[in-house]
mmCIF file of C-alpha atoms in Angstrom:
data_model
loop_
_atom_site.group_PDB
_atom_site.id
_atom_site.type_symbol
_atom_site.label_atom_id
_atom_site.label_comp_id
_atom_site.label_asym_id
_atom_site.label_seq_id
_atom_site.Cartn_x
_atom_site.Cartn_y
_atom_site.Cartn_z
ATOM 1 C CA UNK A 1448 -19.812 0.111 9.571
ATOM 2 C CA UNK A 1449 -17.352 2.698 8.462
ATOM 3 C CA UNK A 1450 -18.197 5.062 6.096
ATOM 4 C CA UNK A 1451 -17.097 7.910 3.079
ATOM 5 C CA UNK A 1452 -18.869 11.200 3.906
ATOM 6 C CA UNK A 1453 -19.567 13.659 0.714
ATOM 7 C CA UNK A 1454 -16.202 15.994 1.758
ATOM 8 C CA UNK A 1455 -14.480 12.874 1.572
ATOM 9 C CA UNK A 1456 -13.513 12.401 5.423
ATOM 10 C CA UNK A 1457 -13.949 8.305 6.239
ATOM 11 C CA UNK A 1458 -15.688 8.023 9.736
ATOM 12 C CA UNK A 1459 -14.162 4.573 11.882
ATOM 13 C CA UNK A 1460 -16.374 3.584 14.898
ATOM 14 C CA UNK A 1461 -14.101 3.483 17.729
ATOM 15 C CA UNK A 1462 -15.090 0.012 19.457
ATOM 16 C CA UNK A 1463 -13.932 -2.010 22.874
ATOM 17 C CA UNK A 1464 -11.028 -3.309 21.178
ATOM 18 C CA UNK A 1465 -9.742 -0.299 19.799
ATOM 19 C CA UNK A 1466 -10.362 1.035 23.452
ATOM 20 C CA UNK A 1467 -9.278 -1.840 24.921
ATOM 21 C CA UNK A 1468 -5.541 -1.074 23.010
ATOM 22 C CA UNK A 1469 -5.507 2.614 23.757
ATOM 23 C CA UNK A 1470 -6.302 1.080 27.505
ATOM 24 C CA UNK A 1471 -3.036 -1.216 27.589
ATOM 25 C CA UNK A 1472 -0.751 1.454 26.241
ATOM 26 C CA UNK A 1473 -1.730 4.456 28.452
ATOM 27 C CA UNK A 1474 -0.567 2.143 31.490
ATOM 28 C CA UNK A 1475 2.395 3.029 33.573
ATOM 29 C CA UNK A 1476 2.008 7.056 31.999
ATOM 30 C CA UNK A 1477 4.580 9.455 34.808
ATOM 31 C CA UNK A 1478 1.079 11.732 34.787
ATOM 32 C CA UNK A 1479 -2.740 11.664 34.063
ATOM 33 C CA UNK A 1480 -2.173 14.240 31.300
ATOM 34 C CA UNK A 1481 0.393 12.064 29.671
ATOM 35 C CA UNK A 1482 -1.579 9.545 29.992
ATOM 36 C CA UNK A 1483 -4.628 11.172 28.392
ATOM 37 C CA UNK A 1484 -2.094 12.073 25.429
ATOM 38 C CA UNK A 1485 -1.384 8.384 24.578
ATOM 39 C CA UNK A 1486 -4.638 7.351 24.734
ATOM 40 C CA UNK A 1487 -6.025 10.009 22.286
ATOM 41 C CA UNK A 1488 -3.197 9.352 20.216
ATOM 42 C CA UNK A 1489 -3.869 5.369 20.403
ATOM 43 C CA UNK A 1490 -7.367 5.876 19.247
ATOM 44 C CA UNK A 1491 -5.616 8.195 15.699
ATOM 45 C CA UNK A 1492 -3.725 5.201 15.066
ATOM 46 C CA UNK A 1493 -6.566 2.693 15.300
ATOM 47 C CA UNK A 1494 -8.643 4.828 12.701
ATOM 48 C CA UNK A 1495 -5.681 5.419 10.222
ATOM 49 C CA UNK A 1496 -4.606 1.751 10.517
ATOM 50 C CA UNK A 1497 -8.189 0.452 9.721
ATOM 51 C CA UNK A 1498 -8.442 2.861 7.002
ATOM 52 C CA UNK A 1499 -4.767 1.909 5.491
ATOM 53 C CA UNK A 1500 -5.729 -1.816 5.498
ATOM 54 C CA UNK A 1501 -9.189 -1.073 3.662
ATOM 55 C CA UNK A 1502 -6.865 0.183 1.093
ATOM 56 C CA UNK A 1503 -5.053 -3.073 0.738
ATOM 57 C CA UNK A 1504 -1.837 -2.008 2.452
ATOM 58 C CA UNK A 1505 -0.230 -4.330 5.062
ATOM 59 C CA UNK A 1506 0.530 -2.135 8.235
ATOM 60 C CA UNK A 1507 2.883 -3.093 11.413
ATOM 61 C CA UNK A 1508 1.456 -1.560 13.995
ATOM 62 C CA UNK A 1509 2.921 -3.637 16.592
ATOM 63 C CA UNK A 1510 6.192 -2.694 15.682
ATOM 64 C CA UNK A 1511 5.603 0.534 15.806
ATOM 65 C CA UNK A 1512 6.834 3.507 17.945
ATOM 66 C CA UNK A 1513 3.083 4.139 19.009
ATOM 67 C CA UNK A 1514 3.086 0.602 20.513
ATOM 68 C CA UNK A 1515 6.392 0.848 22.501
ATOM 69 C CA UNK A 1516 5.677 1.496 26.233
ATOM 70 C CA UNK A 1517 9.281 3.433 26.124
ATOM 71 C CA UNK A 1518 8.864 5.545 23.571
ATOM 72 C CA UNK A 1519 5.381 6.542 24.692
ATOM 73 C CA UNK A 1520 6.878 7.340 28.088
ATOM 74 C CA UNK A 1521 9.268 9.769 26.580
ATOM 75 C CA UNK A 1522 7.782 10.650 23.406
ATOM 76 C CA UNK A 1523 4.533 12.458 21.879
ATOM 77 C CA UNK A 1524 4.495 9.525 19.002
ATOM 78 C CA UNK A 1525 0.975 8.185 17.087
ATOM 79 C CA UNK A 1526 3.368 6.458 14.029
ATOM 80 C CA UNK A 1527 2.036 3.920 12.155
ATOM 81 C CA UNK A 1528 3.951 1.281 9.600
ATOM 82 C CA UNK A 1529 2.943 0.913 6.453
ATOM 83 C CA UNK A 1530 4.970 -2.455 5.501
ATOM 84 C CA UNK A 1531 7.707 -1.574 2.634
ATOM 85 C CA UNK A 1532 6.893 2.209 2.887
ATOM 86 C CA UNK A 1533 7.328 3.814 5.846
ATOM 87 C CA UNK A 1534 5.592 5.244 8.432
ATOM 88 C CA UNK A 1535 2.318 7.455 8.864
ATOM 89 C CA UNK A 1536 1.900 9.883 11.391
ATOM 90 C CA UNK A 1537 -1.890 9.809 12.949
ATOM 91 C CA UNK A 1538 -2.351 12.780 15.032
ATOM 92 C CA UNK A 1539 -5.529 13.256 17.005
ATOM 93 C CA UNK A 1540 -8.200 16.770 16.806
ATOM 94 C CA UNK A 1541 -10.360 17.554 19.325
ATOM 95 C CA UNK A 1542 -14.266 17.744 18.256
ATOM 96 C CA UNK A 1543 -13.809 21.785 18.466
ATOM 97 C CA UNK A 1544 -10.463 22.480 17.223
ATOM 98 C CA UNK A 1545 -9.417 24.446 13.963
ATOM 99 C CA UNK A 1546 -5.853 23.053 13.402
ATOM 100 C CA UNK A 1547 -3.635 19.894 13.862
ATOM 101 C CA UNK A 1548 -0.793 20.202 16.069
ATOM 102 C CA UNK A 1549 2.458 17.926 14.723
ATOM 103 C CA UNK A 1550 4.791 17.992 18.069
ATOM 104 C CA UNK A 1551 8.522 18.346 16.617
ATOM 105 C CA UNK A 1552 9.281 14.861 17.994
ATOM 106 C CA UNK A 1553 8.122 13.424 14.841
ATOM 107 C CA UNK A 1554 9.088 15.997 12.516
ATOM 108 C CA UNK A 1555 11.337 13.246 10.773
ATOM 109 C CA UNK A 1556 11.474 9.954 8.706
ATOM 110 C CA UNK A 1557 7.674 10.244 8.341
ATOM 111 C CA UNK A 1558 5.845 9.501 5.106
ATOM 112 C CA UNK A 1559 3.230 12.290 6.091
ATOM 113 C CA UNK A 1560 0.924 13.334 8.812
ATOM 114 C CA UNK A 1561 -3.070 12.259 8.897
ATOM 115 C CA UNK A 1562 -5.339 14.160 10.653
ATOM 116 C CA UNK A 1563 -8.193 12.400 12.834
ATOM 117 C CA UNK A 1564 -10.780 14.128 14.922
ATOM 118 C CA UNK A 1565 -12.501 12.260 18.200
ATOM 119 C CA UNK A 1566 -15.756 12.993 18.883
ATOM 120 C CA UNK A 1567 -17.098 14.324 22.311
ATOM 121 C CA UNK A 1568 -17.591 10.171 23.350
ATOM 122 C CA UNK A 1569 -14.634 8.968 21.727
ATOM 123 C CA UNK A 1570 -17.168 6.053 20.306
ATOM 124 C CA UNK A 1571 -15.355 7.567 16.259
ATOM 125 C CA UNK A 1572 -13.192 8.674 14.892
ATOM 126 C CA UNK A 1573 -13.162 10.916 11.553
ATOM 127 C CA UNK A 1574 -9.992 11.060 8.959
ATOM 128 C CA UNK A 1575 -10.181 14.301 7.808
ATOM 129 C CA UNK A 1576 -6.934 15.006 5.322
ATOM 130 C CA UNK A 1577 -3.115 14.846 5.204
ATOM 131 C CA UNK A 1578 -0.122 16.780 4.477
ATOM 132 C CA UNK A 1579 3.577 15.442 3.924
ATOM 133 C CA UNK A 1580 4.727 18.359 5.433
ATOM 134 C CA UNK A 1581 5.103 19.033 9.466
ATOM 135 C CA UNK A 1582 4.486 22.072 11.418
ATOM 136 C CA UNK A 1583 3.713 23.036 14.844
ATOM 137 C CA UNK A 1584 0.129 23.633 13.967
ATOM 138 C CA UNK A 1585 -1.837 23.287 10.388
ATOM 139 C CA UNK A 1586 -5.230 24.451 10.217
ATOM 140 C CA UNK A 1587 -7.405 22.209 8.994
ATOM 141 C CA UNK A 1588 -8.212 23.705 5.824
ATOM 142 C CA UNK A 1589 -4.955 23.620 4.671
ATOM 143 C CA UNK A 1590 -4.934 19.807 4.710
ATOM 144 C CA UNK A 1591 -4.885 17.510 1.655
ATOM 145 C CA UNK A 1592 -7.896 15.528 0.989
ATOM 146 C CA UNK A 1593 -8.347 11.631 1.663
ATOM 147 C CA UNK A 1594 -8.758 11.162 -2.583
ATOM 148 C CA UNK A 1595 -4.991 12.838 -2.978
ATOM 149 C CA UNK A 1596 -3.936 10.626 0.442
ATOM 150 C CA UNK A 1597 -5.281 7.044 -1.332
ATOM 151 C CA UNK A 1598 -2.701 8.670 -4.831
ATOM 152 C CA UNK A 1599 0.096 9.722 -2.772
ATOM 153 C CA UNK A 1600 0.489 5.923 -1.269
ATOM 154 C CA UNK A 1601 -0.394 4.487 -4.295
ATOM 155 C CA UNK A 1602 2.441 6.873 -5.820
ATOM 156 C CA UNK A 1603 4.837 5.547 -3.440
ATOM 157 C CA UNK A 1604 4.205 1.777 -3.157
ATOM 158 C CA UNK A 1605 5.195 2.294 -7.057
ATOM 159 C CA UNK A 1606 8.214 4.267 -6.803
ATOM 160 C CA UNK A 1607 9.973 1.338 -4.583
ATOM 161 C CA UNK A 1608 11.251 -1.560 -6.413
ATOM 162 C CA UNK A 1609 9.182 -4.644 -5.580
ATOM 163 C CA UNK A 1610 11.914 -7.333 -3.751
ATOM 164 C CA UNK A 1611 11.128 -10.496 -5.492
ATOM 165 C CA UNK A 1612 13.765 -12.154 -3.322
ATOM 166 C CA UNK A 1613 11.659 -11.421 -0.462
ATOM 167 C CA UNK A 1614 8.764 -13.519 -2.037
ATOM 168 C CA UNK A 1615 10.543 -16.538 -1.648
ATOM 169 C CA UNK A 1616 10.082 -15.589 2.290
ATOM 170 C CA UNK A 1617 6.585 -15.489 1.862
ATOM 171 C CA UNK A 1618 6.857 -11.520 2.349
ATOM 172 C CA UNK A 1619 4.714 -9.732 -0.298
ATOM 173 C CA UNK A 1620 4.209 -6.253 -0.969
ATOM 174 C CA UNK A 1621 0.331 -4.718 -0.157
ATOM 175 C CA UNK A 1622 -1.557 -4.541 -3.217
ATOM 176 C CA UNK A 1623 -0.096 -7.902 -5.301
ATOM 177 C CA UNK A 1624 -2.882 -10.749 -4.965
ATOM 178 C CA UNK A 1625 -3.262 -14.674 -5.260
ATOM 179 C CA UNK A 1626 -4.514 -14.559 -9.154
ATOM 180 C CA UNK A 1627 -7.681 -15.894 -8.275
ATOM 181 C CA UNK A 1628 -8.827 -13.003 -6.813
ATOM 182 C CA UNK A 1629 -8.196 -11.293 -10.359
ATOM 183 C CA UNK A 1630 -8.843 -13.477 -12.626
ATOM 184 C CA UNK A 1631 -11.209 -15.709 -14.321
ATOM 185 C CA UNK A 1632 -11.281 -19.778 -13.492
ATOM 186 C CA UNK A 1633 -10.920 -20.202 -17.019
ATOM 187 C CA UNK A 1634 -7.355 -17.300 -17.004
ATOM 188 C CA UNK A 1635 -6.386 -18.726 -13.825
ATOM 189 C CA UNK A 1636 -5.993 -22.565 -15.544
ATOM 190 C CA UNK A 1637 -4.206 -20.724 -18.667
ATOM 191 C CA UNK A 1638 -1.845 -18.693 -16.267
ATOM 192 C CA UNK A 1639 -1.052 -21.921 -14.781
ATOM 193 C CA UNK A 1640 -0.577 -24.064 -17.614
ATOM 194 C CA UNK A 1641 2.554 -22.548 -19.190
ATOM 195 C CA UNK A 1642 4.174 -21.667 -15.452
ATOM 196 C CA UNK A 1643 6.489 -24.765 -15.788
ATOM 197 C CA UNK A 1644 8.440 -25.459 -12.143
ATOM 198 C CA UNK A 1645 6.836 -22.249 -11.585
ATOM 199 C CA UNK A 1646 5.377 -22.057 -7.701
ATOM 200 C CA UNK A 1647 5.156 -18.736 -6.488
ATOM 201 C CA UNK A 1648 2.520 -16.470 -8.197
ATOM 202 C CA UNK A 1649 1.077 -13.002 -7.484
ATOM 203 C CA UNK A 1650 -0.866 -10.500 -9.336
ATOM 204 C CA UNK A 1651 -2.014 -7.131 -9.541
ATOM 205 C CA UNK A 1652 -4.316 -5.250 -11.135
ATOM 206 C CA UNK A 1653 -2.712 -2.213 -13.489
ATOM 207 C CA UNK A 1654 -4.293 1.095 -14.467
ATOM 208 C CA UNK A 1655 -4.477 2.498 -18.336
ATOM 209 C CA UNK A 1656 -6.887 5.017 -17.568
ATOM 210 C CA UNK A 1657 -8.923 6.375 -20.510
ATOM 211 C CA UNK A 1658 -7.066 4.251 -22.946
ATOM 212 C CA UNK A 1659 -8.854 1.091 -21.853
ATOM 213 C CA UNK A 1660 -12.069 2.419 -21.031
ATOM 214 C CA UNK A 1661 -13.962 0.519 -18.647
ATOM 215 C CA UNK A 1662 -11.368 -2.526 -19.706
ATOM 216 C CA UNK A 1663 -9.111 -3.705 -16.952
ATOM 217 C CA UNK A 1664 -6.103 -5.569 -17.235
ATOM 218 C CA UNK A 1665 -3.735 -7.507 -14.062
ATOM 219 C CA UNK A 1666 -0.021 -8.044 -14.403
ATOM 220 C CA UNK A 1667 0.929 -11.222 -13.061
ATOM 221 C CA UNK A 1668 4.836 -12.298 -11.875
ATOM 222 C CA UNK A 1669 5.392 -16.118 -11.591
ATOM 223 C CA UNK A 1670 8.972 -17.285 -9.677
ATOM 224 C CA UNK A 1671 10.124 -20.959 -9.183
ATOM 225 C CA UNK A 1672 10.000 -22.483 -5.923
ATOM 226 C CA UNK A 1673 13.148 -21.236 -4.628
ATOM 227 C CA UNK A 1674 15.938 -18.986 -5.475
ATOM 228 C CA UNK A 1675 19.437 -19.551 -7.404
ATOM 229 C CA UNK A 1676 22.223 -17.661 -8.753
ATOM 230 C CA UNK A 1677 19.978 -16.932 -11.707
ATOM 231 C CA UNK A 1678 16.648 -16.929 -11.298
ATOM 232 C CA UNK A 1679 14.001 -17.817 -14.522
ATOM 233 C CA UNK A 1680 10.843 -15.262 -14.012
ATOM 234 C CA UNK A 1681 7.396 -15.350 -16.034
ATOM 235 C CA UNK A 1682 5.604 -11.867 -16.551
ATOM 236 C CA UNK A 1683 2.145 -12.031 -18.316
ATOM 237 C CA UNK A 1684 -0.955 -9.817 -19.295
ATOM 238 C CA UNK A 1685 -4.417 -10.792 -18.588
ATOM 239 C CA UNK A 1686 -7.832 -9.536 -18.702
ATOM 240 C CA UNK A 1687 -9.606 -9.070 -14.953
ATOM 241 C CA UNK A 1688 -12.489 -10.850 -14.447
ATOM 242 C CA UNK A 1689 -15.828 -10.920 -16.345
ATOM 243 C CA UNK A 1690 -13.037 -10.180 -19.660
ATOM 244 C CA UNK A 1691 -11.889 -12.637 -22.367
ATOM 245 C CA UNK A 1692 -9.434 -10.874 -24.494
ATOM 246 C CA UNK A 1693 -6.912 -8.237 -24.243
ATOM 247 C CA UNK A 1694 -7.494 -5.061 -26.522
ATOM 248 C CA UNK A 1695 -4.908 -5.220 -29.242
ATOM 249 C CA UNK A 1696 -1.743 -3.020 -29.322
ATOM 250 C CA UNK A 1697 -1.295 -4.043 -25.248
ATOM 251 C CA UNK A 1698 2.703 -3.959 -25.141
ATOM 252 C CA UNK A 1699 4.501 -5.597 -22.317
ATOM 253 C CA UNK A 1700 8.099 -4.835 -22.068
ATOM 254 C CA UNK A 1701 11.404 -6.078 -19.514
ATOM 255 C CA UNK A 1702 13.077 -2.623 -19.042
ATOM 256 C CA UNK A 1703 17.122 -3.642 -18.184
ATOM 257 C CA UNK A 1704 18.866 -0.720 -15.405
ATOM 258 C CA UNK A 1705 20.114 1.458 -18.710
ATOM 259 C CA UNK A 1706 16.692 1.791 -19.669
ATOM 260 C CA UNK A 1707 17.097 -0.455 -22.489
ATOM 261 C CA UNK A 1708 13.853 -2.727 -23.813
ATOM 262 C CA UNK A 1709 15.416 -6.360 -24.022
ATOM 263 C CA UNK A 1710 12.194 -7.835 -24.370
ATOM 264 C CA UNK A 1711 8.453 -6.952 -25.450
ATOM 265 C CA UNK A 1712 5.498 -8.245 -26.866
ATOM 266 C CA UNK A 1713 1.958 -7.095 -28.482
ATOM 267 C CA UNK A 1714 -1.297 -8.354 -27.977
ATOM 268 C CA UNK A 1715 -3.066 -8.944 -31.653
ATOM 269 C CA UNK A 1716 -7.074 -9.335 -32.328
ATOM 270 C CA UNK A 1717 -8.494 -12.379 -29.758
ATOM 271 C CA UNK A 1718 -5.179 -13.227 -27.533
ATOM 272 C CA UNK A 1719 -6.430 -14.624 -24.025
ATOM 273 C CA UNK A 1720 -2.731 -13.086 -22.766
ATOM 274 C CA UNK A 1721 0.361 -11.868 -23.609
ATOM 275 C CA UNK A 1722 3.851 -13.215 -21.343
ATOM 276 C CA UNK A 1723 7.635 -12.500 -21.390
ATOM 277 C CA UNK A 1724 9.896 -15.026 -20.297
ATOM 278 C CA UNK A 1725 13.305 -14.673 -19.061
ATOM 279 C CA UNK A 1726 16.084 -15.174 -15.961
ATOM 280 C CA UNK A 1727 17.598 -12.215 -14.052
ATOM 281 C CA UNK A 1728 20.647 -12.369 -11.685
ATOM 282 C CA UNK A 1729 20.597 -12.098 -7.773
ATOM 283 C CA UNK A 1730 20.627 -8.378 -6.830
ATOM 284 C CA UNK A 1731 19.695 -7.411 -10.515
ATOM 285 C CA UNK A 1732 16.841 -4.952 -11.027
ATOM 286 C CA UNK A 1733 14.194 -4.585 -13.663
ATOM 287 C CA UNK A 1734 11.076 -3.035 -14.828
ATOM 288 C CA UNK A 1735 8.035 -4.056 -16.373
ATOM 289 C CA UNK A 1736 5.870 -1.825 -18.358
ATOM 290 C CA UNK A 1737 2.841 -1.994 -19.924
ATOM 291 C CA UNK A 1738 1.585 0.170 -22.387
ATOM 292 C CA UNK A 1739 -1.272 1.418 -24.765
ATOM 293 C CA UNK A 1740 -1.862 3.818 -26.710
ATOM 294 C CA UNK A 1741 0.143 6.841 -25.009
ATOM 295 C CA UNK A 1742 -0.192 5.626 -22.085
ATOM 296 C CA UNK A 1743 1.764 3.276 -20.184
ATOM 297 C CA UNK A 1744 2.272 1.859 -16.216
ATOM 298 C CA UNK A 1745 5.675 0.624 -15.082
ATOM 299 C CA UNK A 1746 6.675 -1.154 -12.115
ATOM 300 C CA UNK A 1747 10.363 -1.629 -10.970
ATOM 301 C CA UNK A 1748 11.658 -4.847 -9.454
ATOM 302 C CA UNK A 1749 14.634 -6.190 -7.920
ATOM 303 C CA UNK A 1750 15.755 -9.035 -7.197
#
């Protein structure tokens, strides 16, 4: 089992496959200290991609630099991509050391740098913090904890426009769900029973903070089957599981590219949901807020 420590480090065990990987990519090495250097770095990348993925992301480590027997050869590289981000790199600390070293190789087009130490037996491996900024060496003090790391992704899987075209692909973005896993039997049947030709559907669950209490509420996007010139899209409100109604005063709004509402609604006293319905253009982009109070969440989307 994996597990959060009180200083906020998460501890991975390092296990035969994940030494079975750093194995297969040390091969071929020009030297046993190179060698020794990608398989240190291998085990970093296990850790940070198990942790990533018990976050919700999608990663692509396969497809990474980290997994490419050239780049390894040539390059001190422990990247990891995060699908529809960019990449994380996962750079290994000796039980003893004080400080991270970042080797100016991957100074660039990195989302930020996680710092893992390996115990004397390699058998774990402990994410200790992250900064978004390189350096030769960082002590470890200096690092960013794990609880800022899980915002800071969050943060930026927000900032980038969700490609609904890409649904229609079957490629969707970490962190929006199959609505049963949100919602209710009884809100999954009422979702479902004003989607019309309506065949693609994902949710995902939305934050309001203190406005809402202990209250939480999932924003779900419904597409048709398959795209066309103009394309009709469904965006509703719902109460997460073990709910029944939204609060009242929920807004949900269609935001066009001039910041301009064209469409919103309120939730009143005992409504199950509250939905927008209307058609956007190929290439067009969006947002969708939802608000309370003084609060409000918005996502951006394009098509």
């Amino acid at each position: 089992m994996s597990k959060l420590t009180e200083n906020l480090t998460f501890a991975v065990p390092l296990s035969f496959e994940a030494h079975s990987i750093a194995q297969q990519c040390c091969k071929h090495q020009p030297s046993p200290q190179k060698a020794k250097q990608v398989y240190l770095n291998t085990l970093a990348v296990y850790a940070v991609d198990f942790y990533i993925r018990c976050l919700g992301f999608d990663t692509n480590w396969s497809q990474s630099d980290s997994r490419n027997p050239v780049m390894l050869k040539f390059m001190d590289v422990a990247d990891l991509d995060i699908k529809y981000l960019g990449k994380l790199e996962c750079r290994p600390v000796l039980p003893d050391a004080e400080v991270c070293h970042i080797p100016p190789d991957v100074w660039e087009n990195r989302l930020g740098y996680v710092a893992v130490r390996l115990n004397q037996s390699l058998k774990e491996a402990t994410l200790l913090g992250f900064t978004e900024n390189p350096a030769k060496e960082i002590h470890l003090s200096q690092l960013q904890s794990l609880e800022k790391f899980t915002d800071f992704l969050c943060q930026k899987r927000q900032s980038e426009p969700v490609n609904l075209r890409q649904w229609f692909s079957g490629i969707i973005e970490a962190g929006w769900q199959a609505i049963e896993q949100l919602l209710s039997l009884e809100k999954v049947e009422l979702a479902y029973m004003f989607r019309g030709a309506v065949n693609i559907t994902r949710g995902q669950q939305i934050d309001l903070g203190m406005e809402l209490g202990e209250q939480s509420l999932a924003l779900v996007v419904m597409l048709p089957p398959e795209p066309d010139s103009e394309v009709d899209i469904r965006v509703q409100v719902h109460p997460m599981k073990g709910q029944t109604f939204l609060p009242p005063g929920v807004k949900l709004m269609v935001i066009d590219e001039s910041g301009e509402i064209v469409l919103d609604t309120e939730s009143r006293e005992a409504d199950n949901f509250i939905q927008l319905h209307f058609s956007a253009e190929l290439e067009e982009r969006f947002t969708v807020a939802v608000a309370l109070g003084e609060t409000s969440v918005k996502q951006d989307f394009c098509l």
